[in-house]
CSV table of C-alpha atoms in Angstrom, one decimal:
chain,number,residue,atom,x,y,z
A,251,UNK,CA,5.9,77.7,18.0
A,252,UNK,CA,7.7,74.8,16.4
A,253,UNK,CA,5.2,72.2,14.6
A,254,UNK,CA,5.4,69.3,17.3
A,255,UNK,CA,3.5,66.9,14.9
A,256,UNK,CA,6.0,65.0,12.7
A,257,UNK,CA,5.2,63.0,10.1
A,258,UNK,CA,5.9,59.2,10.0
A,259,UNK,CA,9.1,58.0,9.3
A,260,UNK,CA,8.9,56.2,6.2
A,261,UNK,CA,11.0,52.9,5.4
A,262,UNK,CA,14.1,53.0,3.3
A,263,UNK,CA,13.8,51.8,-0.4
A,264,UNK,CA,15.8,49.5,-1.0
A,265,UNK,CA,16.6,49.4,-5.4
A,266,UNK,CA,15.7,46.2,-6.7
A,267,UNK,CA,13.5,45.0,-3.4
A,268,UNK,CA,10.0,44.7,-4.2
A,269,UNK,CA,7.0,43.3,-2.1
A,270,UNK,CA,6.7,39.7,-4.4
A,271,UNK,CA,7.1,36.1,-4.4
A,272,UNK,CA,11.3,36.6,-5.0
A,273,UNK,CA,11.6,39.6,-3.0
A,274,UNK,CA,15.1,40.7,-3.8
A,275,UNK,CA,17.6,40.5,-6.6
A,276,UNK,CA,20.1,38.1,-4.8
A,277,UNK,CA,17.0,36.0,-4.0
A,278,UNK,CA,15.9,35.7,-7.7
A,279,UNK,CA,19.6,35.3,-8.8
A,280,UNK,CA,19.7,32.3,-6.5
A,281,UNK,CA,16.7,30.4,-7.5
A,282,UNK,CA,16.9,30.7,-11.1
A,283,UNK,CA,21.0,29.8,-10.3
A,284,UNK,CA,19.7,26.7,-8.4
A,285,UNK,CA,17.2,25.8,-10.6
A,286,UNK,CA,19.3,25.8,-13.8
A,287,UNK,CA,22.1,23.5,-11.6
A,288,UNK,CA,19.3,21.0,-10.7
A,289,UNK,CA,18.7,20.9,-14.7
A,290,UNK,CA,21.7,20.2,-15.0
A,291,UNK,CA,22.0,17.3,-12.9
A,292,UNK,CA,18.7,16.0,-14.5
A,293,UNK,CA,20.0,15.8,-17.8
A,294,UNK,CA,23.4,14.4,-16.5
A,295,UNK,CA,21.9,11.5,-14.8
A,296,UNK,CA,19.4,11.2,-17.7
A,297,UNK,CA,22.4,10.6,-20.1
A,298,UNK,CA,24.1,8.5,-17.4
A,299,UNK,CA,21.9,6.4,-17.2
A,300,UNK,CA,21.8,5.9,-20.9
A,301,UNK,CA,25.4,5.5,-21.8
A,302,UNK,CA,26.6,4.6,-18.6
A,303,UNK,CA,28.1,1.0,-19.3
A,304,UNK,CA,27.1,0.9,-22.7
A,305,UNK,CA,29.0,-1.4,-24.9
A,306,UNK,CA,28.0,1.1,-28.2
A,307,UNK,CA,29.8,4.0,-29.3
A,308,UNK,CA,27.5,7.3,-28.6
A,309,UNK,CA,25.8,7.6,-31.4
A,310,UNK,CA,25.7,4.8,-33.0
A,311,UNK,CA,22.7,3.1,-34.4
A,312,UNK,CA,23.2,0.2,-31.9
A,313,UNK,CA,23.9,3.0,-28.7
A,314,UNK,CA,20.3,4.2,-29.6
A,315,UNK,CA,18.8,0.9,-29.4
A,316,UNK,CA,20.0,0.1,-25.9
A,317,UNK,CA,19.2,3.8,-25.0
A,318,UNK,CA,15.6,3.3,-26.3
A,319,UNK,CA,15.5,0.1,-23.9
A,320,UNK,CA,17.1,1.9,-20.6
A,321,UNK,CA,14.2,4.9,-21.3
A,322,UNK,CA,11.6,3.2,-19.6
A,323,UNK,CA,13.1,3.9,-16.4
A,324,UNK,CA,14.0,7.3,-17.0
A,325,UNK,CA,10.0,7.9,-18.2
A,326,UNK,CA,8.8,5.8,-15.1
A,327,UNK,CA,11.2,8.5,-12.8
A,328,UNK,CA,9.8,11.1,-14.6
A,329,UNK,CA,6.1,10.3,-13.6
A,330,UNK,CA,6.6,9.5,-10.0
A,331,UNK,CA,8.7,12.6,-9.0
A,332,UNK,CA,5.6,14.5,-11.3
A,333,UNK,CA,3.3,12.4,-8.5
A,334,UNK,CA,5.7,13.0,-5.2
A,335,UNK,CA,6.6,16.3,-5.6
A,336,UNK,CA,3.1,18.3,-6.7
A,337,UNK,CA,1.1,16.0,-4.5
A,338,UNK,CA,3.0,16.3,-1.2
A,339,UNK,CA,3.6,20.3,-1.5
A,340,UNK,CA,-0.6,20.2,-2.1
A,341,UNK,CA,-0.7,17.8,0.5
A,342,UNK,CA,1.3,20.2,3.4
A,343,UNK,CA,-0.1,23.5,2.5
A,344,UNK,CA,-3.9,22.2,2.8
A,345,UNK,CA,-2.8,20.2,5.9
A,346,UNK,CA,-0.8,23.4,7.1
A,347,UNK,CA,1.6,21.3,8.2
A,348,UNK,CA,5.1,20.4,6.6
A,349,UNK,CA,6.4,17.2,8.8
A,350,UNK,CA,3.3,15.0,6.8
A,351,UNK,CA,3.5,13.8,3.8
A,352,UNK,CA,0.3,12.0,2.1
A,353,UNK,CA,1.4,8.9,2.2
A,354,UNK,CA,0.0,9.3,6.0
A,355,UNK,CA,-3.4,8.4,4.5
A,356,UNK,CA,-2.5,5.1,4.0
A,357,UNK,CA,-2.2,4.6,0.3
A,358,UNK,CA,1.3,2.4,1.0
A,359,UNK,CA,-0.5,0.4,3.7
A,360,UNK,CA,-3.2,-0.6,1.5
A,361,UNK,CA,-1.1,-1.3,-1.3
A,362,UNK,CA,0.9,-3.9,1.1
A,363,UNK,CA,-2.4,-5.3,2.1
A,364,UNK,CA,-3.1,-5.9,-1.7
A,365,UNK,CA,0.4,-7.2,-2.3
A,366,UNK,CA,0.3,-9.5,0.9
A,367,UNK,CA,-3.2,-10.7,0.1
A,368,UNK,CA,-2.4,-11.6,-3.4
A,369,UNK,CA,0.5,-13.9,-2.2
A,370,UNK,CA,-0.9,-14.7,1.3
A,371,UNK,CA,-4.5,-16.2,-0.7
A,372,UNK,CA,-3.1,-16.9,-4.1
A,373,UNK,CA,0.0,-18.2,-3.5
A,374,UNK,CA,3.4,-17.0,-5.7
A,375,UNK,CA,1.3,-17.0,-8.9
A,376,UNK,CA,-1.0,-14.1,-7.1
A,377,UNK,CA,2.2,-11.8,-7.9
A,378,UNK,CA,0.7,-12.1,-11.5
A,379,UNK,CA,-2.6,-11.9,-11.0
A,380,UNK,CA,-1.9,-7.9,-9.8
A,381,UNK,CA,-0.2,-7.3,-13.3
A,382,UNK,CA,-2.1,-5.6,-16.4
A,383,UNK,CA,-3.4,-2.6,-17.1
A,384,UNK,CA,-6.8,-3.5,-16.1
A,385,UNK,CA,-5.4,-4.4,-12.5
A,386,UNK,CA,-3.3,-1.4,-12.3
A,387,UNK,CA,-6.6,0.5,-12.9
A,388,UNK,CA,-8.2,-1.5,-10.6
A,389,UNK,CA,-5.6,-0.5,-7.6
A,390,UNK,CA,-5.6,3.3,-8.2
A,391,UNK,CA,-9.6,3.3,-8.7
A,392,UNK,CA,-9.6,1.5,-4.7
A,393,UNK,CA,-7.1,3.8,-3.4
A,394,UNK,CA,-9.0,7.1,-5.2
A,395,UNK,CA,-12.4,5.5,-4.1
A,396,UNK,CA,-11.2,4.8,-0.1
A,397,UNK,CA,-9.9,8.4,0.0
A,398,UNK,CA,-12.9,10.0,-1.5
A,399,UNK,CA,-14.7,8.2,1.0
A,400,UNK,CA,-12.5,9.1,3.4
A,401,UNK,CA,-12.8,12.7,2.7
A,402,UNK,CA,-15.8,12.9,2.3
A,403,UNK,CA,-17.1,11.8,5.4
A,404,UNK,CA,-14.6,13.5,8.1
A,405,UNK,CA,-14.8,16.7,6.2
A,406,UNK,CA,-18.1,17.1,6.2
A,407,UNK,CA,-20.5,18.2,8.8
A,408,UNK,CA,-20.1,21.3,11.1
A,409,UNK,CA,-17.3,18.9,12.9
A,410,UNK,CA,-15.2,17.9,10.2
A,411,UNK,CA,-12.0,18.9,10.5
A,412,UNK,CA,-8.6,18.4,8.9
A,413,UNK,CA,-6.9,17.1,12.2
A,414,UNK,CA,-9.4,14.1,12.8
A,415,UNK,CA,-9.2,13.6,9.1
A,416,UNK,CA,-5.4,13.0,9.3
A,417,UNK,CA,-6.2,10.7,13.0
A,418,UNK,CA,-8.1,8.4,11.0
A,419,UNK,CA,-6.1,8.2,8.0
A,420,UNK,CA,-3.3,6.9,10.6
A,421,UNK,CA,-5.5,4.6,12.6
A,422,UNK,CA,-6.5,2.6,8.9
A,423,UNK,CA,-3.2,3.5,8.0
A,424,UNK,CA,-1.8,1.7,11.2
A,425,UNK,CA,-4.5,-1.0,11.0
A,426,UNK,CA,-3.6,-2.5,7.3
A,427,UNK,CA,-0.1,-2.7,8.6
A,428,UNK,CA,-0.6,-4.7,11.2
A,429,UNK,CA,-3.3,-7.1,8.6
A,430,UNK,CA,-0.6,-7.1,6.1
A,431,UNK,CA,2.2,-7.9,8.7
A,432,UNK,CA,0.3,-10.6,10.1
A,433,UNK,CA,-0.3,-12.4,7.4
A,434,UNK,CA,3.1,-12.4,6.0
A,435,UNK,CA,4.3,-14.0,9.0
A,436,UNK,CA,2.1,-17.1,7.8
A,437,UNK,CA,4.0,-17.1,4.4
A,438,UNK,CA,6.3,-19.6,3.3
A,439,UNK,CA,10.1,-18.4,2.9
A,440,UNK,CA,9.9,-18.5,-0.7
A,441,UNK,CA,6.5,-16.8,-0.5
A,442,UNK,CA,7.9,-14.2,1.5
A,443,UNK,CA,11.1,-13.6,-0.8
A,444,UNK,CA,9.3,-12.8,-4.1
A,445,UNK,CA,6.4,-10.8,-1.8
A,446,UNK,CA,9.2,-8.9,-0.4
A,447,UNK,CA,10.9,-8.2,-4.1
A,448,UNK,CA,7.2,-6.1,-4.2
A,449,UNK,CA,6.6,-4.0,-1.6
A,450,UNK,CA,10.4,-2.3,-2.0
A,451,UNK,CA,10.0,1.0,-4.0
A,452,UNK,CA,11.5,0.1,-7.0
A,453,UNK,CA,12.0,0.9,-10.9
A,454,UNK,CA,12.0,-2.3,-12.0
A,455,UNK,CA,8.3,-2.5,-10.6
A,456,UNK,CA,6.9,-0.4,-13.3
A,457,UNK,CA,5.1,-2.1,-16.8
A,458,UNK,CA,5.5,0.4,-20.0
A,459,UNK,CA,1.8,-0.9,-20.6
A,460,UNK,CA,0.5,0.9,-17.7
A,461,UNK,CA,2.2,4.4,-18.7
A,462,UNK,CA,-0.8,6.0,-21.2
A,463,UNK,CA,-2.9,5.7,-18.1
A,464,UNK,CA,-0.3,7.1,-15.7
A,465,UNK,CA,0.4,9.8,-17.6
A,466,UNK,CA,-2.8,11.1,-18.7
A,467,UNK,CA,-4.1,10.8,-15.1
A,468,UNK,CA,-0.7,12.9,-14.0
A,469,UNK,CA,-1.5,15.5,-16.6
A,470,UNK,CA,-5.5,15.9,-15.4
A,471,UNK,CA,-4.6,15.7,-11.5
A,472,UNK,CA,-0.8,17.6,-11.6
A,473,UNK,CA,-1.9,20.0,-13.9
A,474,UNK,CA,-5.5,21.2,-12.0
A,475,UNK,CA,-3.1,21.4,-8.8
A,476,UNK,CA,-0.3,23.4,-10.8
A,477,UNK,CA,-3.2,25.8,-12.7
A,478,UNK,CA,-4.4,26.5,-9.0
A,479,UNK,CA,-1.5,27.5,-7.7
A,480,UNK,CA,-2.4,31.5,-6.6
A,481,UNK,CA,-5.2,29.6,-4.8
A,482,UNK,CA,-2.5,27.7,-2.9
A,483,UNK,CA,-0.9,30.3,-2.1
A,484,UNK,CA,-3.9,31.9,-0.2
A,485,UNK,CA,-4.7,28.3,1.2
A,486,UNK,CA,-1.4,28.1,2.7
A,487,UNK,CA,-2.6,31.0,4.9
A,488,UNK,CA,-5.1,29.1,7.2
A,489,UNK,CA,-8.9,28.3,6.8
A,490,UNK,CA,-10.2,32.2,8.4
A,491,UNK,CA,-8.0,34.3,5.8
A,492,UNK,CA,-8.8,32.1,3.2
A,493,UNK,CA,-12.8,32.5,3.9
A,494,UNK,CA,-12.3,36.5,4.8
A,495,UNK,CA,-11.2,36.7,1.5
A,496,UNK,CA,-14.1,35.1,-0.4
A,497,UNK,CA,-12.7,31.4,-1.3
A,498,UNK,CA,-14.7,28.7,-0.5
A,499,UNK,CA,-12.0,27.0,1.9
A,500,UNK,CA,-14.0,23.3,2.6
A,501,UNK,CA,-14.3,23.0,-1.4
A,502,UNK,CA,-10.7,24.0,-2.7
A,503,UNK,CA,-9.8,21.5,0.8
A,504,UNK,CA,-11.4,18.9,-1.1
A,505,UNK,CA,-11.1,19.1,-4.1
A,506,UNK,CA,-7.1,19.6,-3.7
A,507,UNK,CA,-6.9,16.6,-1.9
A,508,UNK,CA,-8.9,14.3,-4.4
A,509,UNK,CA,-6.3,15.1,-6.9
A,510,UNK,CA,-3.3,14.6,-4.1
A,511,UNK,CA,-5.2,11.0,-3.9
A,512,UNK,CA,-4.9,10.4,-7.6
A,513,UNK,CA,-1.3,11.2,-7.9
A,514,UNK,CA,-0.6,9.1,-5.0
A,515,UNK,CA,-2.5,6.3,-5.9
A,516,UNK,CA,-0.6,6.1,-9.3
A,517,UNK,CA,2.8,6.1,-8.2
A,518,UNK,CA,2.4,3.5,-5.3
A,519,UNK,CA,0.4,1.6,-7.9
A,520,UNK,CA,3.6,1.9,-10.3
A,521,UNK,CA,6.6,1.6,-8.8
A,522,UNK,CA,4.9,0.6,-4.9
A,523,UNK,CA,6.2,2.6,-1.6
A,524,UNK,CA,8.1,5.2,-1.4
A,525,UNK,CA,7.2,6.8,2.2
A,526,UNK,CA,10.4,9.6,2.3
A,527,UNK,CA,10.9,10.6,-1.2
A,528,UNK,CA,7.7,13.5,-1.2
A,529,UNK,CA,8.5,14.0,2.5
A,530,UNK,CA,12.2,14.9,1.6
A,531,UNK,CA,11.7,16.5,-2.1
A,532,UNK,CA,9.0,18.9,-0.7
A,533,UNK,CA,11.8,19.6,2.2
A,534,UNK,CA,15.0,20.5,-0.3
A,535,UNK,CA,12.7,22.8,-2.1
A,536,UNK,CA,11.0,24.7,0.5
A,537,UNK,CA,14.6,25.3,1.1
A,538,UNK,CA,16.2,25.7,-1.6
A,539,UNK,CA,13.3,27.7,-3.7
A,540,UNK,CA,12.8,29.7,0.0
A,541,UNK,CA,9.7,31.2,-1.5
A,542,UNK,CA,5.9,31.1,-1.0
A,543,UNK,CA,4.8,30.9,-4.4
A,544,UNK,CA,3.8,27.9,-5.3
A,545,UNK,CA,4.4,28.4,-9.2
A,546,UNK,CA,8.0,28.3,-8.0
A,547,UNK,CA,8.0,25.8,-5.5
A,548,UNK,CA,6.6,23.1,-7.9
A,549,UNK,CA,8.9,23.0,-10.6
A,550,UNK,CA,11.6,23.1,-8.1
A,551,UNK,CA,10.4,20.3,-6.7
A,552,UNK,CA,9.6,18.1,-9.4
A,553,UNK,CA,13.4,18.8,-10.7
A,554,UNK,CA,14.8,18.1,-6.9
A,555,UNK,CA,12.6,14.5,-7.4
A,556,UNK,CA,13.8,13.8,-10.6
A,557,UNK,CA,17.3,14.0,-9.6
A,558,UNK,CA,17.0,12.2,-6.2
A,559,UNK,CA,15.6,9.5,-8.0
A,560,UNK,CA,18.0,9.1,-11.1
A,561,UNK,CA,21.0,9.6,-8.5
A,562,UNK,CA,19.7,6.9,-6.3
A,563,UNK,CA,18.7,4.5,-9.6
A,564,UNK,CA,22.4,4.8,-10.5
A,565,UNK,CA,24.2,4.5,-7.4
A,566,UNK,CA,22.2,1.2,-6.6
A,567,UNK,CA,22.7,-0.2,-10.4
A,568,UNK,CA,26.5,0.4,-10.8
A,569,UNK,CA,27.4,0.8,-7.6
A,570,UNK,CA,25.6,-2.0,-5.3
A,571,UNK,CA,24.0,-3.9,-8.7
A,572,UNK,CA,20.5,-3.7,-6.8
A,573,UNK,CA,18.8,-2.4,-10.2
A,574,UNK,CA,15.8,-0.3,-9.6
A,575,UNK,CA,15.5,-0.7,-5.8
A,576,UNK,CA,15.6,3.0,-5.4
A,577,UNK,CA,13.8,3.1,-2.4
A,578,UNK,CA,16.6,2.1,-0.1
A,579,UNK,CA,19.0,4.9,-0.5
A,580,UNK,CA,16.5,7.6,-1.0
A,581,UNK,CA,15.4,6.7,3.1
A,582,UNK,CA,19.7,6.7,4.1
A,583,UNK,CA,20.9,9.4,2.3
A,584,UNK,CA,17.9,11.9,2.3
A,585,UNK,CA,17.4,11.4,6.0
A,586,UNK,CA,20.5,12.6,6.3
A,587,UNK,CA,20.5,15.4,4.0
A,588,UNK,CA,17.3,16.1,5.4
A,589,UNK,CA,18.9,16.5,8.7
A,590,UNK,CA,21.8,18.9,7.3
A,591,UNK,CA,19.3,21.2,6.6
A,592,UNK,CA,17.6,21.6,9.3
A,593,UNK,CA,21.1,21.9,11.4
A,594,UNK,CA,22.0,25.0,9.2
A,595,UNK,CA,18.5,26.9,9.1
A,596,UNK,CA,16.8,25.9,12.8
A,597,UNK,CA,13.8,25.8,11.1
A,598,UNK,CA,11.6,23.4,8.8
């Protein structure tokens, strides 16, 4: 009698296929391919920047000390795409959602309330009274303070939930706006000209005085969310698997997005708004990285936001002579390549 039980039909190995982050060897080749062309760029628009226009031969003592002048900037990009790119991929894969950015909690809108209110109360001269270190503190600790509050009161409870969370952080998001909108409309026209000069996303924004305390709160807040990457990874897969397998979801949920608020509150403090740039950095290197490993998706990122922001820096300063306004170009031209993407894969 022939044996009518047969045994499963096992799947083909594939050589070189295996069950991690980079599955295959093509897929590998191609992110460490991409990643070494986007460091590339980096250090060509770094350079650019630097000798581009230059009157000094390279190399010379006096080519160095223009350099050393036109560094700033580069350090300032440097710091914000840190901010963008870690907080925004934290941001989404708590949020589970990748069309958000957290800029959605209003960190922009209050900092145009501050801006406005300066100017609106103050007159011109209350431009100046927002500059120091101690009033650069002063912005971040308010932002970080609001958002702690913020969090901490919709998340907890047996009702608190991430969806009214992001509700509310829209509504006060939506409600500054409209504050900071009304009372620029009672501004004078020179008022409103040197207010305006603020609230664009821009280089030029940024004070070499406040960069110890940027960077050493980028390094505390970018590095936890880097070191807690593998816990990321098992966040990105929703609040039941993450409790099923032993992680305290609600605390990691937290305590993710208190750092997201701290590297957001920094950059809009330093350079001011810059709605698209996490939304579309986060974007390229979901693509780009096509991976769910966060230990690959950050670095990509941070790379992608460095050279969005260094392209953009020099196209506006040799090309339209709007130095630093960076903010402008990043919205036209990543929209759009934002939109290329999506046209070729169907799918964010």
């Amino acid at each position: 009698m022939a044996n009518l039980v047969t045994s499963p039909v096992l799947p083909a190995h594939h050589p070189g296929r295996s069950s991690g982050p980079l599955p295959s060897a093509k897929v590998r080749k191609r992110y460490w391919i991409t990643l070494g062309i986007l460091m590339g760029l980096a250090v060509l628009f770094a350079f650019g920047l630097l000798a581009w226009d230059n009157p000094m031969p390279v190399g010379s003592t006096g080519f160095w000390v223009i350099a050393k002048l036109r560094a700033g900037n580069i350090l300032t990009m440097l710091v914000v795409a840190a901010c963008q790119s870690i907080a925004t991929v934290a941001f989404q894969t708590v949020t589970n959602n990748r069309i958000i950015t957290p800029s959605i909690m209003g960190f922009e809108a209050l900092y145009r309330v501050v801006q406005t209110g300066a100017v609106f109360f103050l007159g011109v001269a209350g431009i100046t009274f927002f500059t120091g270190v101690s009033q650069f503190i002063l912005q971040v600790a308010i932002m970080v303070g609001l958002s702690v509050a913020l969090y901490g009161w919709l998340l907890s409870g047996k009702l608190g939930n991430i969806q009214i969370m992001l509700l509310v952080g829209i509504i006060i998001g939506t409600g500054l706006g409209s504050i900071s909108s009304f009372m620029q409309r009672l501004l004078t026209p020179s008022e409103f000209d040197v207010l305006t000069a603020r609230l664009f996303g821009s280089m030029a924004n940024a004070d070499m005085s406040y960069m110890p305390v940027a960077i050493g709160l980028v390094v505390v807040a970018g590095g936890c969310l880097v070191l807690a990457s593998q816990k990321m990874n098992i966040l990105a897969l929703g609040k039941e698997t993450t409790i099923n397998l032993g992680i305290n979801h609600r605390k990691e949920v937290m305590k993710t997005l208190f750092f997201v608020s701290i590297l957001m509150a920094v950059t809009t403090a330093l350079v001011g708004p810059l709605t698209f740039l996490g939304f579309l950095v986060a974007t390229l290197a979901y693509q780009l990285a096509d991976t769910y490993d966060h230990r690959y998706i950050y670095p990509m990122s941070f790379l992608i936001g460095f050279v969005v922001l260094a392209g953009a820096y020099f196209i506006m300063k040799n090309v339209f002579y709007a130095q630093g306004v960076v903010g402008i170009i990043i919205e036209a031209v990543g929209g759009i390549t934002f939109l290329i993407f999506i046209l070729r894969k169907g799918r964010l």
